[in-house]
């Protein structure tokens, strides 16, 4: 009797496994073959760093481009993660429809500072991250040069550049930043031929506020060519050096 029950149980188990294999191989796929991929670069009117063909090429190189792939083999999270590794992409969202279409929406990073240093040239974006030096279009942001470590560029210098970018007056006025050391920094304005010494970036808001008052109260009376150096590094003071070719 026990032997008969064992034989029956073995037969039922075999039938169950065979049926499971058959139905798993012949079940309807959850997602059909991907026949269409749409790439949208959301901020392309303002920034022209990336084009649709760049995204397609990037995903093909990573072997993640979904066109003509089995829908069940497409991992949207893997595509998003791969795109976010690109130094120009800020956000990436990948979605799909029940009909198998894939939609990729990209937003690009926004540079706020260009850096030239011994370690090479690069941009720093509005989040304090590094962007590559070639972006495919001219970008008008302050240029920082000199003895600049990447850590300094991504922290203190980034915060200073972000402050300039958010202030309409300073955004249009400050053209260059020269770093001899973290305690010896100059800024060069677009208007006038004077140099501005700010020392370290400590209390830069207060230093620039003094400079703004200098522009508003002194320059209208003395003129832009009166001084060649404006020194803001001393607390609550502005020390100016007269230009040699200007009469007293």
Tab-separated table of C-alpha atoms in Angstrom:
chain	number	residue	atom	x	y	z
A	1	UNK	CA	0.000	0.000	0.000
A	2	UNK	CA	2.770	2.393	0.932
A	3	UNK	CA	4.584	1.553	-2.286
A	4	UNK	CA	1.438	2.337	-4.308
A	5	UNK	CA	0.967	5.671	-2.548
A	6	UNK	CA	4.618	6.512	-3.220
A	7	UNK	CA	4.174	5.724	-6.933
A	8	UNK	CA	1.007	7.846	-7.142
A	9	UNK	CA	2.693	10.745	-5.308
A	10	UNK	CA	5.724	10.535	-7.638
A	11	UNK	CA	3.490	10.580	-10.726
A	12	UNK	CA	1.513	13.603	-9.441
A	13	UNK	CA	4.732	15.456	-8.585
A	14	UNK	CA	6.143	14.784	-12.065
A	15	UNK	CA	2.901	15.990	-13.710
A	16	UNK	CA	2.944	19.158	-11.562
A	17	UNK	CA	6.563	20.006	-12.425
A	18	UNK	CA	5.998	19.302	-16.134
A	19	UNK	CA	2.874	21.493	-16.163
A	20	UNK	CA	4.677	24.311	-14.334
A	21	UNK	CA	7.527	24.260	-16.850
A	22	UNK	CA	5.132	24.196	-19.788
A	23	UNK	CA	3.030	27.116	-18.598
A	24	UNK	CA	6.083	29.194	-17.586
A	25	UNK	CA	7.487	28.792	-21.087
A	26	UNK	CA	4.212	29.519	-22.842
A	27	UNK	CA	2.745	32.179	-20.592
A	28	UNK	CA	1.959	35.580	-22.114
A	29	UNK	CA	4.729	38.149	-21.604
A	30	UNK	CA	3.891	40.965	-19.199
A	31	UNK	CA	5.416	43.535	-21.563
A	32	UNK	CA	5.586	43.185	-25.344
A	33	UNK	CA	8.595	43.857	-27.556
A	34	UNK	CA	9.763	47.491	-27.354
A	35	UNK	CA	9.046	49.061	-30.731
A	36	UNK	CA	9.404	52.747	-29.840
A	37	UNK	CA	11.705	54.836	-27.633
A	38	UNK	CA	11.012	58.531	-26.999
A	39	UNK	CA	13.789	60.708	-25.565
A	40	UNK	CA	12.803	64.119	-24.155
A	41	UNK	CA	15.420	66.610	-22.971
A	42	UNK	CA	13.187	68.811	-20.860
A	43	UNK	CA	15.358	71.959	-20.737
A	44	UNK	CA	16.783	71.825	-24.261
A	45	UNK	CA	15.500	75.317	-25.092
A	46	UNK	CA	17.790	76.844	-22.445
A	47	UNK	CA	20.712	74.408	-22.564
A	48	UNK	CA	22.144	72.598	-25.564
A	49	UNK	CA	24.653	70.274	-23.916
A	50	UNK	CA	22.887	67.047	-24.902
A	51	UNK	CA	20.945	65.889	-27.929
A	52	UNK	CA	18.714	62.864	-28.363
A	53	UNK	CA	21.394	61.089	-30.371
A	54	UNK	CA	23.816	61.509	-27.452
A	55	UNK	CA	21.427	59.701	-25.106
A	56	UNK	CA	20.856	56.905	-27.624
A	57	UNK	CA	24.609	56.451	-28.170
A	58	UNK	CA	25.276	56.513	-24.415
A	59	UNK	CA	22.702	53.769	-23.741
A	60	UNK	CA	23.863	51.662	-26.680
A	61	UNK	CA	27.419	51.783	-25.351
A	62	UNK	CA	26.105	50.612	-21.960
A	63	UNK	CA	24.039	47.920	-23.747
A	64	UNK	CA	20.853	49.307	-22.233
A	65	UNK	CA	19.128	50.870	-25.231
A	66	UNK	CA	15.675	49.218	-25.109
A	67	UNK	CA	14.548	49.414	-28.742
A	68	UNK	CA	13.573	45.983	-30.162
A	69	UNK	CA	14.263	44.272	-26.851
A	70	UNK	CA	11.901	41.879	-25.091
A	71	UNK	CA	9.800	44.017	-22.767
A	72	UNK	CA	10.300	41.729	-19.770
A	73	UNK	CA	14.090	42.046	-20.092
A	74	UNK	CA	14.032	45.860	-19.936
A	75	UNK	CA	14.920	47.255	-16.507
A	76	UNK	CA	13.912	50.931	-16.322
A	77	UNK	CA	15.802	51.448	-13.051
A	78	UNK	CA	19.045	50.227	-14.632
A	79	UNK	CA	18.572	52.690	-17.487
A	80	UNK	CA	17.951	55.561	-15.045
A	81	UNK	CA	21.007	54.684	-12.944
A	82	UNK	CA	23.221	54.471	-16.021
A	83	UNK	CA	22.041	57.874	-17.258
A	84	UNK	CA	22.651	59.496	-13.869
A	85	UNK	CA	26.316	58.498	-14.097
A	86	UNK	CA	26.665	60.929	-16.999
A	87	UNK	CA	28.314	64.135	-15.697
A	88	UNK	CA	25.935	66.347	-17.696
A	89	UNK	CA	22.638	64.761	-16.611
A	90	UNK	CA	20.941	66.019	-13.447
A	91	UNK	CA	17.767	63.891	-13.447
A	92	UNK	CA	16.540	60.936	-15.511
A	93	UNK	CA	13.100	59.353	-15.474
A	94	UNK	CA	12.300	56.239	-17.520
A	95	UNK	CA	8.735	54.973	-17.883
A	96	UNK	CA	6.880	52.545	-20.109
A	97	UNK	CA	3.371	51.959	-21.399
A	98	UNK	CA	1.408	48.696	-21.519
A	99	UNK	CA	1.913	48.711	-25.284
A	100	UNK	CA	5.694	48.513	-24.744
A	101	UNK	CA	6.746	52.097	-25.547
A	102	UNK	CA	9.643	53.493	-23.502
A	103	UNK	CA	9.800	57.177	-22.547
A	104	UNK	CA	13.032	58.761	-21.266
A	105	UNK	CA	12.892	62.277	-19.776
A	106	UNK	CA	16.222	64.017	-19.088
A	107	UNK	CA	17.128	67.290	-17.378
A	108	UNK	CA	20.640	68.701	-17.663
A	109	UNK	CA	22.952	70.172	-15.050
A	110	UNK	CA	23.495	73.943	-14.971
A	111	UNK	CA	27.110	75.194	-14.680
A	112	UNK	CA	27.756	78.246	-12.506
A	113	UNK	CA	31.577	78.364	-12.566
A	114	UNK	CA	34.403	77.497	-14.984
A	115	UNK	CA	37.663	76.400	-13.354
A	116	UNK	CA	41.161	76.403	-14.852
A	117	UNK	CA	43.784	74.860	-12.579
A	118	UNK	CA	46.855	72.649	-12.607
A	119	UNK	CA	44.517	69.669	-12.188
A	120	UNK	CA	42.777	70.566	-15.458
A	121	UNK	CA	39.726	72.530	-16.526
A	122	UNK	CA	36.094	71.773	-15.693
A	123	UNK	CA	32.784	73.321	-14.741
A	124	UNK	CA	31.089	73.271	-11.344
A	125	UNK	CA	27.302	72.980	-11.464
A	126	UNK	CA	24.651	74.536	-9.218
A	127	UNK	CA	24.780	71.472	-6.930
A	128	UNK	CA	28.533	71.685	-6.418
A	129	UNK	CA	29.351	68.764	-8.714
A	130	UNK	CA	31.939	68.578	-11.476
A	131	UNK	CA	30.934	68.873	-15.133
A	132	UNK	CA	33.207	68.157	-18.127
A	133	UNK	CA	34.968	71.105	-19.816
A	134	UNK	CA	33.341	70.560	-23.226
A	135	UNK	CA	29.577	71.149	-23.245
A	136	UNK	CA	28.856	71.877	-26.897
A	137	UNK	CA	27.921	75.524	-26.427
A	138	UNK	CA	29.399	78.737	-25.028
A	139	UNK	CA	28.607	79.160	-21.326
A	140	UNK	CA	28.934	82.613	-19.777
A	141	UNK	CA	29.815	82.050	-16.121
A	142	UNK	CA	32.578	83.453	-13.892
A	143	UNK	CA	36.009	81.958	-14.576
A	144	UNK	CA	38.195	80.863	-11.657
A	145	UNK	CA	41.890	80.213	-12.176
A	146	UNK	CA	45.046	79.765	-10.148
A	147	UNK	CA	45.933	77.365	-7.356
A	148	UNK	CA	42.577	75.580	-7.039
A	149	UNK	CA	42.082	72.136	-5.549
A	150	UNK	CA	38.936	70.306	-6.631
A	151	UNK	CA	37.743	70.046	-3.029
A	152	UNK	CA	37.958	73.826	-2.660
A	153	UNK	CA	36.220	74.337	-6.020
A	154	UNK	CA	33.332	72.078	-4.973
A	155	UNK	CA	32.877	73.636	-1.517
A	156	UNK	CA	33.885	77.210	-0.648
A	157	UNK	CA	34.406	78.423	-4.205
A	158	UNK	CA	31.152	76.793	-5.296
A	159	UNK	CA	29.205	78.548	-2.519
A	160	UNK	CA	30.746	81.874	-3.530
A	161	UNK	CA	29.881	81.327	-7.206
A	162	UNK	CA	26.330	80.314	-6.256
A	163	UNK	CA	25.982	83.551	-4.275
A	164	UNK	CA	27.151	85.559	-7.304
A	165	UNK	CA	24.799	83.672	-9.610
A	166	UNK	CA	21.743	84.351	-7.439
A	167	UNK	CA	22.435	88.099	-7.184
A	168	UNK	CA	21.608	89.952	-10.417
A	169	UNK	CA	24.120	92.736	-9.758
A	170	UNK	CA	27.104	90.518	-8.910
A	171	UNK	CA	26.172	87.997	-11.584
A	172	UNK	CA	26.589	90.694	-14.219
A	173	UNK	CA	29.555	92.425	-12.535
A	174	UNK	CA	32.048	89.712	-11.548
A	175	UNK	CA	33.900	88.168	-14.477
A	176	UNK	CA	36.944	86.378	-13.045
A	177	UNK	CA	38.192	84.924	-9.776
A	178	UNK	CA	41.914	84.420	-9.231
A	179	UNK	CA	43.077	82.146	-6.413
A	180	UNK	CA	46.678	82.424	-5.237
A	181	UNK	CA	45.747	80.497	-2.091
A	182	UNK	CA	42.588	79.981	-0.036
A	183	UNK	CA	43.541	83.117	1.919
A	184	UNK	CA	44.574	85.247	-1.050
A	185	UNK	CA	41.794	85.639	-3.614
A	186	UNK	CA	41.084	88.402	-6.111
A	187	UNK	CA	38.016	89.084	-8.210
A	188	UNK	CA	38.022	91.007	-11.470
A	189	UNK	CA	34.934	92.990	-12.472
A	190	UNK	CA	33.495	93.446	-15.965
A	191	UNK	CA	33.338	97.229	-15.527
A	192	UNK	CA	36.447	99.205	-14.612
A	193	UNK	CA	40.125	98.298	-14.708
A	194	UNK	CA	40.610	97.834	-10.958
A	195	UNK	CA	41.439	94.626	-9.094
A	196	UNK	CA	39.433	93.616	-6.039
A	197	UNK	CA	41.262	91.836	-3.230
A	198	UNK	CA	38.987	89.899	-0.883
A	199	UNK	CA	41.566	87.720	0.898
A	200	UNK	CA	39.812	84.552	2.050
A	201	UNK	CA	36.180	83.737	1.265
A	202	UNK	CA	35.272	84.098	4.926
A	203	UNK	CA	32.438	86.633	5.334
A	204	UNK	CA	32.318	87.259	1.581
A	205	UNK	CA	28.726	88.539	1.871
A	206	UNK	CA	29.889	91.372	4.155
A	207	UNK	CA	32.870	92.138	1.912
A	208	UNK	CA	30.730	92.386	-1.206
A	209	UNK	CA	28.212	94.562	0.592
A	210	UNK	CA	31.025	97.017	1.378
A	211	UNK	CA	32.054	96.890	-2.270
A	212	UNK	CA	28.480	97.593	-3.349
A	213	UNK	CA	28.397	100.690	-1.134
A	214	UNK	CA	31.753	101.736	-2.595
A	215	UNK	CA	30.303	101.489	-6.101
A	216	UNK	CA	27.189	103.413	-5.113
A	217	UNK	CA	28.790	106.198	-3.051
A	218	UNK	CA	32.423	106.624	-4.150
A	219	UNK	CA	32.625	105.676	-7.834
A	220	UNK	CA	30.015	108.260	-8.968
A	221	UNK	CA	32.200	110.990	-7.437
A	222	UNK	CA	35.696	109.666	-8.197
A	223	UNK	CA	35.154	107.715	-11.441
A	224	UNK	CA	36.075	104.164	-12.438
A	225	UNK	CA	39.694	104.981	-13.286
A	226	UNK	CA	40.625	106.622	-9.967
A	227	UNK	CA	41.719	103.416	-8.223
A	228	UNK	CA	43.638	100.372	-9.479
A	229	UNK	CA	43.181	98.201	-6.371
A	230	UNK	CA	40.225	97.913	-3.998
A	231	UNK	CA	41.152	95.873	-0.927
A	232	UNK	CA	38.334	94.310	1.128
A	233	UNK	CA	40.353	91.829	3.182
A	234	UNK	CA	40.450	94.000	6.317
A	235	UNK	CA	37.427	93.862	8.588
A	236	UNK	CA	34.974	96.751	8.147
A	237	UNK	CA	37.420	98.628	5.891
A	238	UNK	CA	38.027	99.382	2.247
A	239	UNK	CA	41.638	100.240	1.372
A	240	UNK	CA	42.109	101.677	-2.108
A	241	UNK	CA	45.265	102.204	-4.155
A	242	UNK	CA	45.200	105.079	-6.617
A	243	UNK	CA	46.039	104.532	-10.242
A	244	UNK	CA	49.440	105.990	-11.208
A	245	UNK	CA	48.146	107.696	-14.321
A	246	UNK	CA	45.348	109.541	-12.494
A	247	UNK	CA	45.966	112.969	-11.051
A	248	UNK	CA	45.345	113.408	-7.307
